[in-house]
Amino acid sequence: MTIQGEKLNRYGFIVDREANKVEIKKAVEEMYGVTVSQVNTMNRHGKRKSRFTKAGILSGRTNHTKRAIVTLAGEDKIDFYSNI
């Protein structure tokens, strides 16, 4: 995402699984004061994990996530490190 942010003006976010593209666009525009031209989303399925312990094998999975890739219009930029 760092290369896409620098060259293509795209930024990645982990969002709520129930959020749609319109809600994501409004939230980014309000939080960062930029103009969003495009929002792409992807649902990531959680991975299965297992580990070996004294009590035996414990198995489970990681959480499902939804990710959004936001393309900004014009010369808008988001500076995540401005508060540091």
mmCIF file of N, CA and C in Angstrom:
data_model
loop_
_atom_site.group_PDB
_atom_site.id
_atom_site.type_symbol
_atom_site.label_atom_id
_atom_site.label_comp_id
_atom_site.label_asym_id
_atom_site.label_seq_id
_atom_site.Cartn_x
_atom_site.Cartn_y
_atom_site.Cartn_z
ATOM 1 N N MET A 1 0.821 -1.198 0.000
ATOM 2 C CA MET A 1 0.000 0.000 0.000
ATOM 3 C C MET A 1 0.863 1.259 0.000
ATOM 4 N N THR A 2 2.096 1.172 0.475
ATOM 5 C CA THR A 2 2.954 2.354 0.476
ATOM 6 C C THR A 2 3.258 2.811 -0.946
ATOM 7 N N ILE A 3 3.548 1.867 -1.824
ATOM 8 C CA ILE A 3 3.846 2.216 -3.215
ATOM 9 C C ILE A 3 2.606 2.770 -3.902
ATOM 10 N N GLN A 4 1.446 2.167 -3.656
ATOM 11 C CA GLN A 4 0.217 2.678 -4.261
ATOM 12 C C GLN A 4 -0.116 4.061 -3.726
ATOM 13 N N GLY A 5 0.174 4.325 -2.468
ATOM 14 C CA GLY A 5 -0.069 5.643 -1.904
ATOM 15 C C GLY A 5 0.790 6.708 -2.543
ATOM 16 N N GLU A 6 2.028 6.367 -2.835
ATOM 17 C CA GLU A 6 2.947 7.334 -3.429
ATOM 18 C C GLU A 6 2.691 7.545 -4.915
ATOM 19 N N LYS A 7 2.485 6.462 -5.658
ATOM 20 C CA LYS A 7 2.397 6.575 -7.114
ATOM 21 C C LYS A 7 0.967 6.739 -7.627
ATOM 22 N N LEU A 8 0.008 6.021 -7.042
ATOM 23 C CA LEU A 8 -1.356 6.003 -7.577
ATOM 24 C C LEU A 8 -2.358 6.755 -6.718
ATOM 25 N N ASN A 9 -1.900 7.343 -5.604
ATOM 26 C CA ASN A 9 -2.773 8.106 -4.709
ATOM 27 C C ASN A 9 -3.889 7.237 -4.131
ATOM 28 N N ARG A 10 -3.551 5.999 -3.748
ATOM 29 C CA ARG A 10 -4.496 5.055 -3.143
ATOM 30 C C ARG A 10 -4.055 4.735 -1.725
ATOM 31 N N TYR A 11 -5.048 4.556 -0.850
ATOM 32 C CA TYR A 11 -4.772 4.264 0.551
ATOM 33 C C TYR A 11 -5.650 3.116 1.009
ATOM 34 N N GLY A 12 -5.125 2.249 1.870
ATOM 35 C CA GLY A 12 -5.855 1.080 2.342
ATOM 36 C C GLY A 12 -6.320 1.239 3.778
ATOM 37 N N PHE A 13 -7.513 0.731 4.058
ATOM 38 C CA PHE A 13 -8.096 0.792 5.392
ATOM 39 C C PHE A 13 -8.750 -0.545 5.710
ATOM 40 N N ILE A 14 -8.736 -0.930 6.973
ATOM 41 C CA ILE A 14 -9.535 -2.054 7.440
ATOM 42 C C ILE A 14 -10.819 -1.453 7.983
ATOM 43 N N VAL A 15 -11.950 -1.885 7.450
ATOM 44 C CA VAL A 15 -13.240 -1.270 7.776
ATOM 45 C C VAL A 15 -14.178 -2.300 8.386
ATOM 46 N N ASP A 16 -15.325 -1.822 8.873
ATOM 47 C CA ASP A 16 -16.356 -2.689 9.423
ATOM 48 C C ASP A 16 -16.902 -3.583 8.311
ATOM 49 N N ARG A 17 -17.175 -4.835 8.632
ATOM 50 C CA ARG A 17 -17.631 -5.791 7.615
ATOM 51 C C ARG A 17 -18.999 -5.443 7.056
ATOM 52 N N GLU A 18 -19.786 -4.661 7.779
ATOM 53 C CA GLU A 18 -21.127 -4.288 7.329
ATOM 54 C C GLU A 18 -21.140 -2.975 6.548
ATOM 55 N N ALA A 19 -20.018 -2.274 6.474
ATOM 56 C CA ALA A 19 -19.966 -0.975 5.795
ATOM 57 C C ALA A 19 -19.990 -1.162 4.282
ATOM 58 N N ASN A 20 -20.712 -0.258 3.594
ATOM 59 C CA ASN A 20 -20.719 -0.298 2.136
ATOM 60 C C ASN A 20 -19.819 0.807 1.589
ATOM 61 N N LYS A 21 -19.691 0.877 0.272
ATOM 62 C CA LYS A 21 -18.758 1.812 -0.342
ATOM 63 C C LYS A 21 -19.144 3.273 -0.099
ATOM 64 N N VAL A 22 -20.429 3.565 -0.095
ATOM 65 C CA VAL A 22 -20.882 4.941 0.128
ATOM 66 C C VAL A 22 -20.533 5.391 1.541
ATOM 67 N N GLU A 23 -20.744 4.529 2.531
ATOM 68 C CA GLU A 23 -20.416 4.862 3.911
ATOM 69 C C GLU A 23 -18.907 5.051 4.096
ATOM 70 N N ILE A 24 -18.122 4.212 3.455
ATOM 71 C CA ILE A 24 -16.666 4.315 3.544
ATOM 72 C C ILE A 24 -16.199 5.636 2.933
ATOM 73 N N LYS A 25 -16.766 5.991 1.790
ATOM 74 C CA LYS A 25 -16.400 7.239 1.117
ATOM 75 C C LYS A 25 -16.707 8.443 1.994
ATOM 76 N N LYS A 26 -17.900 8.476 2.589
ATOM 77 C CA LYS A 26 -18.278 9.590 3.468
ATOM 78 C C LYS A 26 -17.353 9.688 4.673
ATOM 79 N N ALA A 27 -17.032 8.550 5.276
ATOM 80 C CA ALA A 27 -16.190 8.537 6.472
ATOM 81 C C ALA A 27 -14.783 9.056 6.169
ATOM 82 N N VAL A 28 -14.194 8.636 5.068
ATOM 83 C CA VAL A 28 -12.837 9.076 4.725
ATOM 84 C C VAL A 28 -12.835 10.570 4.402
ATOM 85 N N GLU A 29 -13.834 11.028 3.672
ATOM 86 C CA GLU A 29 -13.901 12.452 3.331
ATOM 87 C C GLU A 29 -14.068 13.320 4.572
ATOM 88 N N GLU A 30 -14.862 12.872 5.549
ATOM 89 C CA GLU A 30 -15.052 13.644 6.775
ATOM 90 C C GLU A 30 -13.824 13.614 7.677
ATOM 91 N N MET A 31 -13.180 12.442 7.802
ATOM 92 C CA MET A 31 -12.051 12.313 8.718
ATOM 93 C C MET A 31 -10.802 13.035 8.234
ATOM 94 N N TYR A 32 -10.521 12.965 6.930
ATOM 95 C CA TYR A 32 -9.257 13.487 6.420
ATOM 96 C C TYR A 32 -9.414 14.747 5.582
ATOM 97 N N GLY A 33 -10.645 15.180 5.269
ATOM 98 C CA GLY A 33 -10.851 16.402 4.501
ATOM 99 C C GLY A 33 -10.337 16.309 3.078
ATOM 100 N N VAL A 34 -10.549 15.175 2.435
ATOM 101 C CA VAL A 34 -10.108 14.948 1.061
ATOM 102 C C VAL A 34 -11.313 14.587 0.192
ATOM 103 N N THR A 35 -11.100 14.538 -1.117
ATOM 104 C CA THR A 35 -12.141 14.126 -2.052
ATOM 105 C C THR A 35 -11.826 12.726 -2.555
ATOM 106 N N VAL A 36 -12.749 11.794 -2.376
ATOM 107 C CA VAL A 36 -12.557 10.406 -2.783
ATOM 108 C C VAL A 36 -13.187 10.212 -4.155
ATOM 109 N N SER A 37 -12.420 9.633 -5.086
ATOM 110 C CA SER A 37 -12.962 9.388 -6.423
ATOM 111 C C SER A 37 -13.426 7.953 -6.610
ATOM 112 N N GLN A 38 -12.831 7.002 -5.882
ATOM 113 C CA GLN A 38 -13.177 5.596 -6.087
ATOM 114 C C GLN A 38 -12.913 4.812 -4.809
ATOM 115 N N VAL A 39 -13.784 3.820 -4.543
ATOM 116 C CA VAL A 39 -13.618 2.932 -3.392
ATOM 117 C C VAL A 39 -13.735 1.493 -3.885
ATOM 118 N N ASN A 40 -12.728 0.694 -3.600
ATOM 119 C CA ASN A 40 -12.753 -0.737 -3.898
ATOM 120 C C ASN A 40 -12.698 -1.486 -2.578
ATOM 121 N N THR A 41 -13.501 -2.540 -2.453
ATOM 122 C CA THR A 41 -13.525 -3.314 -1.223
ATOM 123 C C THR A 41 -13.215 -4.771 -1.494
ATOM 124 N N MET A 42 -12.718 -5.448 -0.459
ATOM 125 C CA MET A 42 -12.479 -6.882 -0.552
ATOM 126 C C MET A 42 -12.730 -7.511 0.805
ATOM 127 N N ASN A 43 -13.369 -8.657 0.803
ATOM 128 C CA ASN A 43 -13.615 -9.422 2.014
ATOM 129 C C ASN A 43 -12.547 -10.486 2.132
ATOM 130 N N ARG A 44 -11.851 -10.506 3.263
ATOM 131 C CA ARG A 44 -10.792 -11.475 3.496
ATOM 132 C C ARG A 44 -11.289 -12.507 4.480
ATOM 133 N N HIS A 45 -11.214 -13.760 4.113
ATOM 134 C CA HIS A 45 -11.652 -14.857 4.959
ATOM 135 C C HIS A 45 -10.564 -15.151 5.980
ATOM 136 N N GLY A 46 -10.948 -15.431 7.221
ATOM 137 C CA GLY A 46 -9.985 -15.731 8.276
ATOM 138 C C GLY A 46 -9.273 -17.051 8.036
ATOM 139 N N LYS A 47 -8.004 -17.100 8.398
ATOM 140 C CA LYS A 47 -7.205 -18.306 8.200
ATOM 141 C C LYS A 47 -7.419 -19.294 9.338
ATOM 142 N N ARG A 48 -7.330 -20.576 9.029
ATOM 143 C CA ARG A 48 -7.371 -21.621 10.055
ATOM 144 C C ARG A 48 -5.992 -21.715 10.696
ATOM 145 N N LYS A 49 -5.998 -21.802 12.023
ATOM 146 C CA LYS A 49 -4.756 -21.894 12.784
ATOM 147 C C LYS A 49 -4.866 -23.067 13.752
ATOM 148 N N SER A 50 -3.741 -23.726 14.020
ATOM 149 C CA SER A 50 -3.700 -24.765 15.044
ATOM 150 C C SER A 50 -2.339 -24.702 15.723
ATOM 151 N N ARG A 51 -2.327 -25.093 16.988
ATOM 152 C CA ARG A 51 -1.075 -25.119 17.730
ATOM 153 C C ARG A 51 -1.081 -26.316 18.669
ATOM 154 N N PHE A 52 0.095 -26.769 18.990
ATOM 155 C CA PHE A 52 0.252 -27.933 19.833
ATOM 156 C C PHE A 52 0.591 -27.484 21.250
ATOM 157 N N THR A 53 -0.173 -27.973 22.229
ATOM 158 C CA THR A 53 0.055 -27.624 23.628
ATOM 159 C C THR A 53 0.121 -28.898 24.453
ATOM 160 N N LYS A 54 0.333 -28.755 25.752
ATOM 161 C CA LYS A 54 0.349 -29.908 26.650
ATOM 162 C C LYS A 54 -1.013 -30.592 26.685
ATOM 163 N N ALA A 55 -2.058 -29.807 26.547
ATOM 164 C CA ALA A 55 -3.424 -30.346 26.610
ATOM 165 C C ALA A 55 -3.858 -30.964 25.282
ATOM 166 N N GLY A 56 -3.062 -30.837 24.262
ATOM 167 C CA GLY A 56 -3.411 -31.385 22.953
ATOM 168 C C GLY A 56 -3.396 -30.298 21.884
ATOM 169 N N ILE A 57 -4.038 -30.585 20.790
ATOM 170 C CA ILE A 57 -4.065 -29.644 19.674
ATOM 171 C C ILE A 57 -5.234 -28.682 19.853
ATOM 172 N N LEU A 58 -4.932 -27.392 19.817
ATOM 173 C CA LEU A 58 -5.966 -26.360 19.842
ATOM 174 C C LEU A 58 -6.099 -25.813 18.429
ATOM 175 N N SER A 59 -7.308 -25.793 17.921
ATOM 176 C CA SER A 59 -7.504 -25.280 16.572
ATOM 177 C C SER A 59 -8.568 -24.197 16.583
ATOM 178 N N GLY A 60 -8.464 -23.300 15.652
ATOM 179 C CA GLY A 60 -9.403 -22.192 15.528
ATOM 180 C C GLY A 60 -9.118 -21.451 14.242
ATOM 181 N N ARG A 61 -9.513 -20.192 14.196
ATOM 182 C CA ARG A 61 -9.248 -19.388 13.018
ATOM 183 C C ARG A 61 -9.132 -17.931 13.417
ATOM 184 N N THR A 62 -8.515 -17.134 12.553
ATOM 185 C CA THR A 62 -8.452 -15.699 12.764
ATOM 186 C C THR A 62 -9.752 -15.071 12.272
ATOM 187 N N ASN A 63 -9.971 -13.821 12.620
ATOM 188 C CA ASN A 63 -11.204 -13.147 12.258
ATOM 189 C C ASN A 63 -11.264 -12.806 10.772
ATOM 190 N N HIS A 64 -12.482 -12.771 10.238
ATOM 191 C CA HIS A 64 -12.699 -12.273 8.883
ATOM 192 C C HIS A 64 -12.545 -10.751 8.917
ATOM 193 N N THR A 65 -12.032 -10.171 7.841
ATOM 194 C CA THR A 65 -11.882 -8.724 7.771
ATOM 195 C C THR A 65 -12.372 -8.216 6.427
ATOM 196 N N LYS A 66 -12.689 -6.937 6.383
ATOM 197 C CA LYS A 66 -13.038 -6.263 5.139
ATOM 198 C C LYS A 66 -12.050 -5.124 4.965
ATOM 199 N N ARG A 67 -11.483 -5.024 3.776
ATOM 200 C CA ARG A 67 -10.502 -3.987 3.502
ATOM 201 C C ARG A 67 -11.008 -3.099 2.388
ATOM 202 N N ALA A 68 -10.701 -1.834 2.490
ATOM 203 C CA ALA A 68 -11.112 -0.864 1.477
ATOM 204 C C ALA A 68 -9.875 -0.176 0.931
ATOM 205 N N ILE A 69 -9.802 -0.060 -0.397
ATOM 206 C CA ILE A 69 -8.749 0.705 -1.054
ATOM 207 C C ILE A 69 -9.413 1.943 -1.630
ATOM 208 N N VAL A 70 -8.991 3.103 -1.152
ATOM 209 C CA VAL A 70 -9.610 4.373 -1.491
ATOM 210 C C VAL A 70 -8.679 5.142 -2.411
ATOM 211 N N THR A 71 -9.194 5.565 -3.571
ATOM 212 C CA THR A 71 -8.443 6.382 -4.504
ATOM 213 C C THR A 71 -8.889 7.824 -4.335
ATOM 214 N N LEU A 72 -7.928 8.724 -4.152
ATOM 215 C CA LEU A 72 -8.233 10.136 -3.951
ATOM 216 C C LEU A 72 -8.189 10.884 -5.269
ATOM 217 N N ALA A 73 -9.001 11.938 -5.347
ATOM 218 C CA ALA A 73 -9.079 12.747 -6.560
ATOM 219 C C ALA A 73 -8.030 13.849 -6.519
ATOM 220 N N GLY A 74 -7.518 14.198 -7.697
ATOM 221 C CA GLY A 74 -6.604 15.335 -7.826
ATOM 222 C C GLY A 74 -5.315 15.156 -7.066
ATOM 223 N N GLU A 75 -4.895 16.232 -6.420
ATOM 224 C CA GLU A 75 -3.624 16.251 -5.690
ATOM 225 C C GLU A 75 -3.811 16.040 -4.190
ATOM 226 N N ASP A 76 -4.957 15.532 -3.769
ATOM 227 C CA ASP A 76 -5.197 15.286 -2.342
ATOM 228 C C ASP A 76 -4.253 14.212 -1.821
ATOM 229 N N LYS A 77 -3.813 14.392 -0.590
ATOM 230 C CA LYS A 77 -2.937 13.427 0.078
ATOM 231 C C LYS A 77 -3.429 13.223 1.494
ATOM 232 N N ILE A 78 -3.167 12.052 2.052
ATOM 233 C CA ILE A 78 -3.437 11.769 3.456
ATOM 234 C C ILE A 78 -2.096 11.567 4.136
ATOM 235 N N ASP A 79 -1.823 12.374 5.150
ATOM 236 C CA ASP A 79 -0.565 12.270 5.896
ATOM 237 C C ASP A 79 -0.868 11.618 7.243
ATOM 238 N N PHE A 80 -0.580 10.333 7.346
ATOM 239 C CA PHE A 80 -0.858 9.585 8.565
ATOM 240 C C PHE A 80 0.111 9.954 9.690
ATOM 241 N N TYR A 81 1.259 10.498 9.365
ATOM 242 C CA TYR A 81 2.311 10.756 10.344
ATOM 243 C C TYR A 81 2.387 12.213 10.779
ATOM 244 N N SER A 82 1.358 13.004 10.530
ATOM 245 C CA SER A 82 1.404 14.419 10.867
ATOM 246 C C SER A 82 1.323 14.661 12.369
ATOM 247 N N ASN A 83 0.746 13.743 13.144
ATOM 248 C CA ASN A 83 0.577 13.937 14.584
ATOM 249 C C ASN A 83 1.780 13.485 15.402
ATOM 250 N N ILE A 84 2.764 12.892 14.756
ATOM 251 C CA ILE A 84 3.909 12.337 15.486
ATOM 252 C C ILE A 84 4.956 13.412 15.697
#
